[in-house]
Each structure stands twice: as structure tokens, then as C-alpha cells.
CSV table of C-alpha atoms and ligand atoms in Angstrom, one decimal:
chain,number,residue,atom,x,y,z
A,28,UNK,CA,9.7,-117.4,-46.0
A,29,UNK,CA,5.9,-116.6,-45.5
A,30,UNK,CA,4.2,-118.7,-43.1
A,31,UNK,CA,1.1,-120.5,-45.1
A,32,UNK,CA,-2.1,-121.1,-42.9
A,33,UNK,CA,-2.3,-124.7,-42.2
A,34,UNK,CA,-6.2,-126.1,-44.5
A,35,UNK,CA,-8.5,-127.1,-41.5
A,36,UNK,CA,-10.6,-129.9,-42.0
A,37,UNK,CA,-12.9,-132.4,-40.1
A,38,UNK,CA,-11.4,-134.7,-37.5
A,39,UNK,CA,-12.6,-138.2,-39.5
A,40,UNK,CA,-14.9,-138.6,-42.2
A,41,UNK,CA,-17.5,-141.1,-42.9
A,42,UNK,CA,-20.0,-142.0,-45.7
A,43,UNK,CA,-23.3,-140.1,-45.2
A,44,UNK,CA,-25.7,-141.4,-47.8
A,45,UNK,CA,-25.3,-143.9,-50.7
A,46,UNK,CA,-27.7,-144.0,-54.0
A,47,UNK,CA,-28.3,-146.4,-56.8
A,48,UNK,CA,-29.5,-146.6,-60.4
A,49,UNK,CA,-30.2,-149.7,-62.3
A,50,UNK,CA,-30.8,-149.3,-66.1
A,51,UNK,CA,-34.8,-150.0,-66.7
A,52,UNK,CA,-33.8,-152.9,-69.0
A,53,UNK,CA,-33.5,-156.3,-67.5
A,54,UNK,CA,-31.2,-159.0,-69.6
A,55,UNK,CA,-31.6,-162.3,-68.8
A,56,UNK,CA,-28.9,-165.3,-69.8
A,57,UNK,CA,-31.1,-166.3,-72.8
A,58,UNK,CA,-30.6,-163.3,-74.8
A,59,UNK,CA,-26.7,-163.2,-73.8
A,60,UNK,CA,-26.6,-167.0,-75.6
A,61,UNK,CA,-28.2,-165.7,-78.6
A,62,UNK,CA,-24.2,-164.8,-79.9
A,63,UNK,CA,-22.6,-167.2,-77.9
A,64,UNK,CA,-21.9,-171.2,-77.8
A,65,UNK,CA,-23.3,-171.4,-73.7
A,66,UNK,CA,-25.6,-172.3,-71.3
A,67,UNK,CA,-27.7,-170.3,-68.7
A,68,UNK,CA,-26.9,-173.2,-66.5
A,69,UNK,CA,-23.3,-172.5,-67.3
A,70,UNK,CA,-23.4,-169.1,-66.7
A,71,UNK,CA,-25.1,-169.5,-63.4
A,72,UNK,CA,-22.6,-171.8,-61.9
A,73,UNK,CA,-19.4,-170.8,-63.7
A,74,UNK,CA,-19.9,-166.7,-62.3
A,75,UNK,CA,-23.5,-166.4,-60.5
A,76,UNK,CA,-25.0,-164.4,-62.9
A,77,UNK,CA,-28.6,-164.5,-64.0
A,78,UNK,CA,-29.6,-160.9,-65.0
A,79,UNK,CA,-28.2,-157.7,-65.5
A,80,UNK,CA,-28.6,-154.4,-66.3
A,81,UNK,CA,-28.6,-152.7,-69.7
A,82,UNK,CA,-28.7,-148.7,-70.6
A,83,UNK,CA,-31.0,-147.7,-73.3
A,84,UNK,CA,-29.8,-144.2,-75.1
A,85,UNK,CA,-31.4,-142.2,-72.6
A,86,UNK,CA,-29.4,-144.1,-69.3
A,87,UNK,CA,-26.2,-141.9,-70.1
A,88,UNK,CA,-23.4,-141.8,-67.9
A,89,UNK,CA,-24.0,-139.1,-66.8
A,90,UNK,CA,-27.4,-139.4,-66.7
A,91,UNK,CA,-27.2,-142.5,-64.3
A,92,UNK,CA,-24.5,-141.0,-62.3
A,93,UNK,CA,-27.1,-137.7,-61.7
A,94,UNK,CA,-29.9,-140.3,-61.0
A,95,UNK,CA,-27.5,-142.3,-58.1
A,96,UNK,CA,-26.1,-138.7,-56.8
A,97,UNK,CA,-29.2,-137.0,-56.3
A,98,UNK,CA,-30.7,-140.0,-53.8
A,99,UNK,CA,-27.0,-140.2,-52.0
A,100,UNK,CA,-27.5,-136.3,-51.7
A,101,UNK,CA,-31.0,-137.0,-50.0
A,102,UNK,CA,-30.0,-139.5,-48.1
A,103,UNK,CA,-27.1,-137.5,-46.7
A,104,UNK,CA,-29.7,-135.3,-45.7
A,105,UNK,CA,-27.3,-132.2,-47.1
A,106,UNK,CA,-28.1,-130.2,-50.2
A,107,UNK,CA,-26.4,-130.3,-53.8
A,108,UNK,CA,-24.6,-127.0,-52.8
A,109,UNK,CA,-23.0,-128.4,-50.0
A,110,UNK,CA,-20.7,-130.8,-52.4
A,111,UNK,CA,-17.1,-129.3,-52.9
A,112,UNK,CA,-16.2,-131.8,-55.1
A,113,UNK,CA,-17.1,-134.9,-57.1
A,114,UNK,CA,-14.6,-137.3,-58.2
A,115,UNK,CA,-16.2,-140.0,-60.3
A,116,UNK,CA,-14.8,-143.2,-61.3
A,117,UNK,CA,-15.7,-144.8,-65.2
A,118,UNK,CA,-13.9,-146.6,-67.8
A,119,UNK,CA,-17.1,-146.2,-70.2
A,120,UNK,CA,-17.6,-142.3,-70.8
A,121,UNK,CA,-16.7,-142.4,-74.3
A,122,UNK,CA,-15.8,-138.4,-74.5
A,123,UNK,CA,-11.8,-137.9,-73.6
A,124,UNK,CA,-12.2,-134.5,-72.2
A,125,UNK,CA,-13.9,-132.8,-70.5
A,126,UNK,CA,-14.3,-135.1,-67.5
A,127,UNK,CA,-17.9,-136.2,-66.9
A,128,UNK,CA,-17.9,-135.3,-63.2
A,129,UNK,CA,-18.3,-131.2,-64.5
A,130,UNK,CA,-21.3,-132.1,-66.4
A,131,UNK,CA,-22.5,-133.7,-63.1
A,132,UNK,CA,-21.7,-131.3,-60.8
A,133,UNK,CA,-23.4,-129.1,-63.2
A,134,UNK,CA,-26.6,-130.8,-63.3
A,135,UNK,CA,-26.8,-131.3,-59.7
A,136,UNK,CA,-27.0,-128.1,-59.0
A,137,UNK,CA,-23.5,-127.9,-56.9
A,138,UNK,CA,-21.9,-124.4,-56.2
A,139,UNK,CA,-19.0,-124.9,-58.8
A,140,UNK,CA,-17.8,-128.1,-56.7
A,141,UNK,CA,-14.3,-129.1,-57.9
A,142,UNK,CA,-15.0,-132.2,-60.6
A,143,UNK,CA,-12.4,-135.0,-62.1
A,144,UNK,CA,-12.8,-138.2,-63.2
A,145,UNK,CA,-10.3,-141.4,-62.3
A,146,UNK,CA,-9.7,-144.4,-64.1
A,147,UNK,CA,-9.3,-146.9,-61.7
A,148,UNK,CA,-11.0,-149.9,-63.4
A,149,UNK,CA,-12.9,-152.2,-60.6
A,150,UNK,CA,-11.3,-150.7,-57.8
A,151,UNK,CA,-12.5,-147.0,-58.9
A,152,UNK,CA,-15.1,-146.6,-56.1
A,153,UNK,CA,-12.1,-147.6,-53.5
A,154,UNK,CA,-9.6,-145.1,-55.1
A,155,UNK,CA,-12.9,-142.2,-55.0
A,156,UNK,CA,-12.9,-143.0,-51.2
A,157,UNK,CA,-9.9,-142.7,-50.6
A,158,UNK,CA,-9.3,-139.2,-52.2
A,159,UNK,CA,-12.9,-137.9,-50.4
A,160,UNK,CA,-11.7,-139.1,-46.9
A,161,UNK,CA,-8.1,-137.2,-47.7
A,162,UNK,CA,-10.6,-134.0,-49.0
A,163,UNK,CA,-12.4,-134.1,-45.8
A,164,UNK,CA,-10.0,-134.7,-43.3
A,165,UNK,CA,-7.8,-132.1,-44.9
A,166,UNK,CA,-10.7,-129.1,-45.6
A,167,UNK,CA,-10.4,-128.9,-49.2
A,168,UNK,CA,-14.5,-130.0,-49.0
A,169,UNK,CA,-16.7,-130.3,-46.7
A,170,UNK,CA,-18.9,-133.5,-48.3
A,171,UNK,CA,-17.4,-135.0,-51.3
A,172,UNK,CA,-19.9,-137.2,-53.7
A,173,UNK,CA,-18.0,-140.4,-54.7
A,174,UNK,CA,-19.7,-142.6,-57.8
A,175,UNK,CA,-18.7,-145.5,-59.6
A,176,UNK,CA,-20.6,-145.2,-62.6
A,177,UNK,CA,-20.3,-147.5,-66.0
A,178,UNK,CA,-22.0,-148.5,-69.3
A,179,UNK,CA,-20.0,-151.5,-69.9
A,180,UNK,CA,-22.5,-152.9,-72.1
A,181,UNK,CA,-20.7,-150.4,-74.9
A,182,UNK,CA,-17.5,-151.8,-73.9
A,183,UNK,CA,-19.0,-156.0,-74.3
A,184,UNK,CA,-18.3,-158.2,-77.4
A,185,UNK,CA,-21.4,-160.1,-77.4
A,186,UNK,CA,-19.7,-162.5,-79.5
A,187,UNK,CA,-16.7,-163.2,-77.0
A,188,UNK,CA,-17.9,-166.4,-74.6
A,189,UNK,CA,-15.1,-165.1,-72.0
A,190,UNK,CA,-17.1,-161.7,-71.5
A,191,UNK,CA,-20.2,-161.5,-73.3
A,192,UNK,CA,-22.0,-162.7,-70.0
A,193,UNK,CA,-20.3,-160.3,-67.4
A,194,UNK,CA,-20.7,-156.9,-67.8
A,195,UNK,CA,-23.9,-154.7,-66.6
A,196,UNK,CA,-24.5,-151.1,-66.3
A,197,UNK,CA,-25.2,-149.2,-63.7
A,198,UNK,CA,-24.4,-146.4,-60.9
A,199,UNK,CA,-23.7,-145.9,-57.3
A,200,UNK,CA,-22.8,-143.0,-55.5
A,201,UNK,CA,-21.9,-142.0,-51.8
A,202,UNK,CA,-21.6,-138.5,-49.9
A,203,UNK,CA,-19.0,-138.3,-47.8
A,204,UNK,CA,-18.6,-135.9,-45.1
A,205,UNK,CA,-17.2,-134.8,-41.3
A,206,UNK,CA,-17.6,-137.5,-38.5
A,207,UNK,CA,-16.5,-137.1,-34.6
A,208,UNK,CA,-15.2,-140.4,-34.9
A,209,UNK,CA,-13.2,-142.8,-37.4
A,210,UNK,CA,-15.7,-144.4,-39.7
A,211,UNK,CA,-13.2,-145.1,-42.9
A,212,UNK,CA,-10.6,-147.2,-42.2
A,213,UNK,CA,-6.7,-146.7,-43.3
A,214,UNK,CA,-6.8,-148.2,-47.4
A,215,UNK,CA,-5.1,-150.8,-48.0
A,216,UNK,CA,-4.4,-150.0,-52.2
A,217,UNK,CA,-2.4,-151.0,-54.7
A,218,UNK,CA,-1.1,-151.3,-58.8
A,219,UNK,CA,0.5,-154.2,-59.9
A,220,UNK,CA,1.1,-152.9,-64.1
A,221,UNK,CA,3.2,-156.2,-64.9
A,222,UNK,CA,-0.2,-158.1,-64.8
A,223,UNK,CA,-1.7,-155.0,-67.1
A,224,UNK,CA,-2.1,-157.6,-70.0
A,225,UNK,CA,-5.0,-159.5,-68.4
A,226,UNK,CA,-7.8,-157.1,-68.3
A,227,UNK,CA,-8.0,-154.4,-71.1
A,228,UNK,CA,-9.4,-153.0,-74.2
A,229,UNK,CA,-9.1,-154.7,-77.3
A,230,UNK,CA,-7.9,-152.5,-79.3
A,231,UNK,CA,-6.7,-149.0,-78.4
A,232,UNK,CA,-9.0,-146.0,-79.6
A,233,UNK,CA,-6.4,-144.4,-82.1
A,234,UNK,CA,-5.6,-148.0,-84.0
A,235,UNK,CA,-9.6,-148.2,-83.9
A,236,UNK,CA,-10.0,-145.1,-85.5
A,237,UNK,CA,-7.1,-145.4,-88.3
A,238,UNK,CA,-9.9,-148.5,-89.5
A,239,UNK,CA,-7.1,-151.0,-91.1
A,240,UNK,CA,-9.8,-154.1,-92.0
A,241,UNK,CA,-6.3,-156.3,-92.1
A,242,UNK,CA,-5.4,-155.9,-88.6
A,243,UNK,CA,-8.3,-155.3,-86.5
A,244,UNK,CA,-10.7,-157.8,-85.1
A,245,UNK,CA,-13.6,-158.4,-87.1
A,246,UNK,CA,-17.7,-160.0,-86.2
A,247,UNK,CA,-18.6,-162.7,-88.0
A,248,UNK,CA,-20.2,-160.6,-90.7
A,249,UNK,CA,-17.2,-158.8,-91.1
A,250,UNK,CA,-17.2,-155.7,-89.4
A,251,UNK,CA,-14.4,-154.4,-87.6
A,252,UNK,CA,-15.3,-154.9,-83.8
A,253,UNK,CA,-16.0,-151.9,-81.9
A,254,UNK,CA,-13.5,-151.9,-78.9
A,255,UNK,CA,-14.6,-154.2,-75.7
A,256,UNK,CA,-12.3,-155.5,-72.9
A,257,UNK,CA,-11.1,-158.6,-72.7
A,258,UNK,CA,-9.9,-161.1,-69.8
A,259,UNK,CA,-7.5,-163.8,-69.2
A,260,UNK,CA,-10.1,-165.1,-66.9
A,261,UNK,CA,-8.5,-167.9,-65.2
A,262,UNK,CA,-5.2,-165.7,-64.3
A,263,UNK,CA,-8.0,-163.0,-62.9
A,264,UNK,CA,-9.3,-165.1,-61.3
A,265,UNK,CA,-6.6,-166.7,-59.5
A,266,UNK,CA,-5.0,-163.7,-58.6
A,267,UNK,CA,-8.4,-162.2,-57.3
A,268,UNK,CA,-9.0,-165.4,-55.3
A,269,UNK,CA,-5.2,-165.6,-53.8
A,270,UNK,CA,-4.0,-162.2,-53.5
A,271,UNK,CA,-7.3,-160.1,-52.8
A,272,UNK,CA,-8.5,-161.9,-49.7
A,273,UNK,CA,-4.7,-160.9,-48.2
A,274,UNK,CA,-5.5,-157.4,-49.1
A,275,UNK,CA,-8.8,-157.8,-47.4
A,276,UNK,CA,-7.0,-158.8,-44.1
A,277,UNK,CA,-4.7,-156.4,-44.7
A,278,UNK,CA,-7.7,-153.9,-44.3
A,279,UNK,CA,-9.5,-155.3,-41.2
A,280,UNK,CA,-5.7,-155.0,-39.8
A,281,UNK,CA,-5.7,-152.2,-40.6
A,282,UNK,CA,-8.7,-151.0,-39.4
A,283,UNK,CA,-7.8,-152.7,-36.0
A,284,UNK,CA,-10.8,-155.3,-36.2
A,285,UNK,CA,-11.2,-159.0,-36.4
A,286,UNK,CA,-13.8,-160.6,-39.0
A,287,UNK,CA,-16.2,-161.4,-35.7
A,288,UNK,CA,-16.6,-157.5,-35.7
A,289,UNK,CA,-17.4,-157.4,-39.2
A,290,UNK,CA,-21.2,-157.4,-40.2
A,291,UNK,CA,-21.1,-156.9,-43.6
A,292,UNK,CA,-18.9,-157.8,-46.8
A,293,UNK,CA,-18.9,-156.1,-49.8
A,294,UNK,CA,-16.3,-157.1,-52.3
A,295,UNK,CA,-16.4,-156.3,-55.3
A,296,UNK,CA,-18.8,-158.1,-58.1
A,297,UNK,CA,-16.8,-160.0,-60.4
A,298,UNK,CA,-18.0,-163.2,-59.8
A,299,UNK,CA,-19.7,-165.3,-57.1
A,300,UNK,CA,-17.1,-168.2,-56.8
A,301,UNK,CA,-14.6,-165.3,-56.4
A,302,UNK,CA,-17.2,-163.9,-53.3
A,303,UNK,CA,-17.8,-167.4,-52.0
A,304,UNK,CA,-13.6,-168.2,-52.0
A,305,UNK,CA,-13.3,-165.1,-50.3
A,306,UNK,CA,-15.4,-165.6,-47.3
A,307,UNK,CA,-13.6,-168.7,-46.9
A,308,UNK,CA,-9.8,-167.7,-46.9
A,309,UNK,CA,-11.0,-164.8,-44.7
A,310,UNK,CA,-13.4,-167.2,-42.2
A,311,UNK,CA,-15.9,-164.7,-41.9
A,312,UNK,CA,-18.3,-165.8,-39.6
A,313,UNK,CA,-21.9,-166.9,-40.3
A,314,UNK,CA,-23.4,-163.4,-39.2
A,315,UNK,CA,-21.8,-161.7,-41.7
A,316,UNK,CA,-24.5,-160.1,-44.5
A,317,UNK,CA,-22.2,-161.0,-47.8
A,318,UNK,CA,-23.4,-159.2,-50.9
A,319,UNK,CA,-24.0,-161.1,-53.7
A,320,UNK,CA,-25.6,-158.6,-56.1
A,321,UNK,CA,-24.1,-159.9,-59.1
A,322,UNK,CA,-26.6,-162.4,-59.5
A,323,UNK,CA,-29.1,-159.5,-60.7
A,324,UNK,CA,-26.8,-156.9,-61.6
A,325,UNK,CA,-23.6,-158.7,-63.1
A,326,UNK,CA,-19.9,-156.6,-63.1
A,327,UNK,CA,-21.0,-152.9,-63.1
A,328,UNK,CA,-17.4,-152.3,-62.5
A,329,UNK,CA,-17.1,-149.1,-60.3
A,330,UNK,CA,-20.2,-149.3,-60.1
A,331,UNK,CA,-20.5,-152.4,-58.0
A,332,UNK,CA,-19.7,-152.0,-54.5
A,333,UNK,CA,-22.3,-148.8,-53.7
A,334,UNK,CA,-24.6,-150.4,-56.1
A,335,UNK,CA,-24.1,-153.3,-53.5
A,336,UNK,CA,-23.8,-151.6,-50.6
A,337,UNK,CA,-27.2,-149.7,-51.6
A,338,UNK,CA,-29.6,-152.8,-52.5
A,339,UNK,CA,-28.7,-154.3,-49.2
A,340,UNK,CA,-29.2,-151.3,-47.2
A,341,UNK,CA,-32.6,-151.5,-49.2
A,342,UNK,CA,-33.5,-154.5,-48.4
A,343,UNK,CA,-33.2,-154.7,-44.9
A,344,UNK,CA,-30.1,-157.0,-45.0
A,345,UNK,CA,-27.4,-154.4,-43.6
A,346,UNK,CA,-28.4,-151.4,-41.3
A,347,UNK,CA,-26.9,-147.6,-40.9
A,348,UNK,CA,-24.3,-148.3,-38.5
A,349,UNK,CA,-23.3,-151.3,-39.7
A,350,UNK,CA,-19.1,-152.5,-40.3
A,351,UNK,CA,-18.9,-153.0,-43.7
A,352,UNK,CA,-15.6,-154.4,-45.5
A,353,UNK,CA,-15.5,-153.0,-49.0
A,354,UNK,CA,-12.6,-154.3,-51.5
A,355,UNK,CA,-12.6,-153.3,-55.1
A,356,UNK,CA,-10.0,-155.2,-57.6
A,357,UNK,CA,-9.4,-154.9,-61.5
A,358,UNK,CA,-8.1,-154.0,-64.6
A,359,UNK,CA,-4.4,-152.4,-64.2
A,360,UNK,CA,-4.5,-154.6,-62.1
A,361,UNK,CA,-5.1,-152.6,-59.5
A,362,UNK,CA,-7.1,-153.3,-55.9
A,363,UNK,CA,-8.5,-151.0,-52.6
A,364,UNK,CA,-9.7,-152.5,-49.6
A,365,UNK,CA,-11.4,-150.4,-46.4
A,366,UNK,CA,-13.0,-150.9,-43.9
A,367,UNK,CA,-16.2,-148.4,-43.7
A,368,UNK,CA,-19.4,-147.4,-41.1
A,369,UNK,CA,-22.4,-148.0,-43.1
A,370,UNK,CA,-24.8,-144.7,-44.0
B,416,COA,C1,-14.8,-165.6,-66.8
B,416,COA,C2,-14.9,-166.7,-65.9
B,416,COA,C3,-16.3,-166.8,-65.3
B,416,COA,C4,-14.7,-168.0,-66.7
B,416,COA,O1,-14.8,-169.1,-65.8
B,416,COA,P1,-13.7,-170.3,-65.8
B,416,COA,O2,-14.2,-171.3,-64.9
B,416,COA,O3,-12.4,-169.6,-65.5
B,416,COA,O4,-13.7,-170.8,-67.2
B,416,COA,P2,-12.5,-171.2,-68.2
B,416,COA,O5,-12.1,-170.0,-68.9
B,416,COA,O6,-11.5,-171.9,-67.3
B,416,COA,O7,-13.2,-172.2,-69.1
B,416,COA,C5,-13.6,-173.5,-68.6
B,416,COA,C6,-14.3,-174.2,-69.7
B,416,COA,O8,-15.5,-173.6,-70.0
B,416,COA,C7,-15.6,-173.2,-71.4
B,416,COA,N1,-16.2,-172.0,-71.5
B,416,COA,C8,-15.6,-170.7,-71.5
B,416,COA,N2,-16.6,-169.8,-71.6
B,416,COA,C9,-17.7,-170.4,-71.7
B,416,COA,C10,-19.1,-170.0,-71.8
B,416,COA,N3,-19.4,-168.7,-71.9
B,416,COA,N4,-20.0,-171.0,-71.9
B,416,COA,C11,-19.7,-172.2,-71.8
B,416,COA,N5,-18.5,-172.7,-71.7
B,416,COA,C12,-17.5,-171.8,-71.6
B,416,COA,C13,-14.1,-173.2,-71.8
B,416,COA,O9,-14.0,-173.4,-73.2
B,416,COA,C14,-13.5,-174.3,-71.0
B,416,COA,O10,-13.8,-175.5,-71.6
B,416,COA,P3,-12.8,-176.8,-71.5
B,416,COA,O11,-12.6,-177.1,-70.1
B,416,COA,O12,-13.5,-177.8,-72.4
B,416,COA,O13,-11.5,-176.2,-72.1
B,416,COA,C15,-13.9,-166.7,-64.8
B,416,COA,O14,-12.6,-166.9,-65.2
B,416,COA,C16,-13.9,-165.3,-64.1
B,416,COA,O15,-14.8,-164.9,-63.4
B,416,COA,N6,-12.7,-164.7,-64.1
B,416,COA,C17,-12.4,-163.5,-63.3
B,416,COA,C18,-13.3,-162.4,-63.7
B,416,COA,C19,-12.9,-161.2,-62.9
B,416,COA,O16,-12.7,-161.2,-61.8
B,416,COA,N7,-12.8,-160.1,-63.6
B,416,COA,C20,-12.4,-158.9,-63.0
B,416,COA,C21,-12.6,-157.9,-63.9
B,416,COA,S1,-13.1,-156.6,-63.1
């Protein structure tokens, strides 16, 4: 048997640079209750959210992802060249094949980087991480660019009162690269398909297209309904608030801290009683900066945690160097949790 040369990689690898884009069109509660039977008060209390983002045709998927990669890129202080690979996470890109990430990679101005998307619903970014950290470690690339990237305002029934509020659009990217020392933590991931029911699409793409008026969902002027997702929202939400902040100490085990080391917590956006029942279960000390960008930016989905993790590097309210707690959960379901050194 030939003896195969062992792939040499970094020792650890750690997030070098995360970027952000926010679609230029800002929608508050008031336009969301023009299809629905709500309140903005309502919407406030019940999820936290008071805008979000909406794409206009120009803010394509890939055109937002390019946007969020090209200021990870500069903020990693590397070049587009130096990306071997870029795995981006959507549920929104509406073309089957080929993966967006080529088009990306493309446009970036990489050197032929390796490119694949992953469906990995809300815990996309997590899953991303994961793989890049693997790439690294292992020498298949030398900086990976991770983004979560979604137009889930294609993907909204404006007329459903469970959703119509919840979704935004919106991408975040990170570079990740070699470190000296550990600065992603082991994941702590996971699928649990017998709860795939509670999160999906409405109606799958090839009954869409066969168009039978007599079985497919119709708006009240009597159109068939584009395909959105739709929630059980109370069993979501009890599973997210119950099972998630386990798998969130199951992380900072993981990663060999307590929450007193943590500074920040970035969970994914879904909804702020979710956030707030979180840092409860987990007692995560005062000091800890807990993002709550889903007052302004609503569910982006993949999207959520580096859009997070950007605005509050942004603003001041985390620093480079930082512990950060990331833990992404959604439709499959399906749920990642790490613990990460901030860019
Ligand atoms: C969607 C969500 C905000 C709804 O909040 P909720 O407190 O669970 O609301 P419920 O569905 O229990 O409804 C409570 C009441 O509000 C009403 N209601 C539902 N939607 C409403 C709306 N948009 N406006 C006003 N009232 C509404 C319901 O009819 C119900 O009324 P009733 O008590 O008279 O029967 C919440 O379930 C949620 O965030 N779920 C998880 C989301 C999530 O994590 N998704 C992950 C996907 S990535």
C-alpha cells in the first residue's frame, strides 16, 4: 500500500474579521400590520421586534453576501486571494444549482477558492464554523470565509400573523484563519428531524410549480401563495427556550469555561423572550454584552449571529479579544453552539 502524505494544517484556528450588510430599506411594525390583525405594541413585547431589514431587487444574495465578505476580507487584513474556500449558509437563494458561493467566490476575486453552499436553517453560520475550523486545522485552506446570508423576506407570507413580523434580510460573514492558540471551541451540534414539522416551507417547490388552484394555499384575492415558511411557534419556542440553553452549557463545557469567563452572548435572533430566558437558565452574569439585534434587524436567519456579532463589535459593546458564546438553532430542527475569540 502507498504511504499518502499526511494534509498539514494550522495548529487552531480562529475568526479573523467579520462583515455586515443590512438591506437600505428599513420596515417598521406599521407597514407589517397593513396585512395582518396586530399591534406594534404586540409585536414589540410578544418577539422584540421593531424594525427590520428588507432587500430591494438590487440586494441579491449574492450581492449582500459580496458586500459582508469583502469588509470581513478587510478586516482580516488578508486579501480575496488568500480564501481557499467559501462555504455559505442560505435557505433563500432561489436558484437550485449552481451553489451561490461560486458566483461569490467569483466576484470576490478569490484564486478558484473551493465554494458550496449548506442548508442549515438558523444554525447555518454554526455548521459554516464548524467545517472552516475542520479546513484550517486540517490544511485544506488557509482562511475560509464563512456567511450566513438570507432574503427571507421572499420566503414571508405577509398575510400569516405567526410570521409576517419575523423575518429580515441580511448578511454576515467571517474569515477564518490559523491561530497559535485555541480560539474556537469544540461544537456542540446537533439534528433532531422528528420535530422537522415545526419549521418549514409551505409548500414544496415542485407541488408549487405543478399550480393545482384546489390544493394550494391561496391570498385573500385568490392567488395561489408563493411558498413562505411557517412555524408552530409555541412548540419552537419551547424547545428553543428548554433544550437550547443545555446545548449552550454544553458548549461553555466544552470549551472548559464557566459563564463568569464569558463576555459576550450571541445567540441566535429569533426572538428576545427567547434571549432574555436564555440568560436566565444559563445565569450569565451582569457583565456579559448580550446581543439583542433583533430589535432592528428581526430573524435574518443565518444571517443573524455575524450580523450580531458585527453591530456590537461596531458599536463599541464587545471588543477583539473578547469570549463570545455563539448558538445558532432552527428549522430541521437543527442547533450549533461554540464558544469563539472575538475578531
Ligand atoms: C411567533 C411568536 C413570537 C408568537 O408568540 P407567542 O407568544 O408564542 O404567541 P402565540 O402563538 O402563543 O399566540 C398568543 C396569542 O396571540 C395571538 N397572536 C398570534 N399572532 C399574533 C399577532 N401577530 N398579533 C397579535 N396577536 C397575535 C394568538 O392568536 C394568541 O391569542 P389567544 O391567546 O387569544 O389565543 C413565538 O411563538 C416565537 O417567537 N416562536 C419561536 C420563533 C423561533 O424561535 N423561530 C425559530 C425559527 S428560526
Amino acid at each position: 500500500m502507498a504511504k499518502i502524505k499526511p494534509s498539514k494544517g494550522a495548529p487552531y484556528a480562529r475568526i479573523l474579521g467579520v462583515g455586515g450588510y443590512r438591506p437600505v430599506r428599513v420596515v417598521p411594525n406599521e407597514v407589517i400590520l397593513e396585512k395582518i390583525d396586530s399591534s406594534d405594541e404586540w409585536i414589540r413585547s410578544r418577539s422584540g421586534i421593531e424594525t427590520r431589514h428588507w432587500a430591494g431587487p438590487d440586494e441579491t444574495v449574492a450581492a449582500m453576501a459580496i458586500e459582508a465578505s469583502g469588509k470581513a476580507i478587510a478586516d482580516a487584513g488578508i486579501t480575496a486571494e488568500q480564501i481557499g474556500a467559501v462555504v455559505v449558509s442560505t435557505v433563500s437563494h432561489f436558484s437550485q444549482t449552481p451553489a451561490v458561493a461560486t458566483e461569490i467566490a467569483d466576484k470576490l476575486g478569490t484564486d478558484k477558492a473551493a465554494a458550496f453552499d449548506i442548508s442549515a436553517g438558523c444554525a447555518g453560520f454554526g455548521y459554516g464554523l464548524t467545517l472552516a475550523k475542520g479546513m484550517v486545522v486540517e490544511g485544506s485552506a488557509e482562511h475560509v470565509l464563512v456567511i450566513g446570508v438570507e432574503r427571507l423576506s421572499d420566503l414571508t407570507d405577509l398575510e400569516d400573523r405567526a410570521t409576517a413580523f419575523l423575518f429580515g434580510d441580511g448578511a454576515g460573514a467571517v474569515v477564518v484563519g490559523p491561530s497559535q492558540e485555541p480560539a474556537i471551541g469544540p461544537t456542540v451540534w446537533g439534528s433532531e428531524g422528528d420535530k422537522s414539522e415545526t419549521i418549514k416551507q409551505t409548500v414544496p417547490w415542485d407541488r408549487f410549480h405543478v399550480g393545482d388552484v384546489t390544493t394550494l394555499p391561496l391570498d385573500s384575492e385568490g392567488n395561489i401563495k408563493f411558498p413562505a415558511i411557517t412555524q408552530e411557534g409555541q412548540a419552537v419556542f419551547r424547545w428553543a427556550v428548554f433544550e437550547m440553553a443545555k446545548v449552550a452549557q454544553q458548549a461553555l463545557d466544552a470549551a472548559g469555561i464557566t459563564p463568569d469567563d464569558l463576555d459576550v452572548f450571541i445567540p441566535h435572533q429569533a426572538n428576545v423572550r427567547i434571549i432574555d430566558s436564555m440568560v436566565k437558565t444559563l445565569k450569565l452574569p451582569e457583565h456579559v454584552t448580550v446581543a439583542r439585534d433583533i430589535r432592528t434587524t428581526g430573524n435574518t436567519s443565518a444571517a443573524s449571529i455575524p450580523l450580531a456579532m458585527e453591530r456590537l463589535l461596531a458599536t463599541g459593546e464587545a471588543k477583539s479579544g473578547d469570549t463570545a458564546l455563539v448558538i445558532g438553532f432552527g428549522a430541521g430542527l437543527v442547533f450549533a453552539a461554540t464558544v469563539v475569540t472575538l475578531p
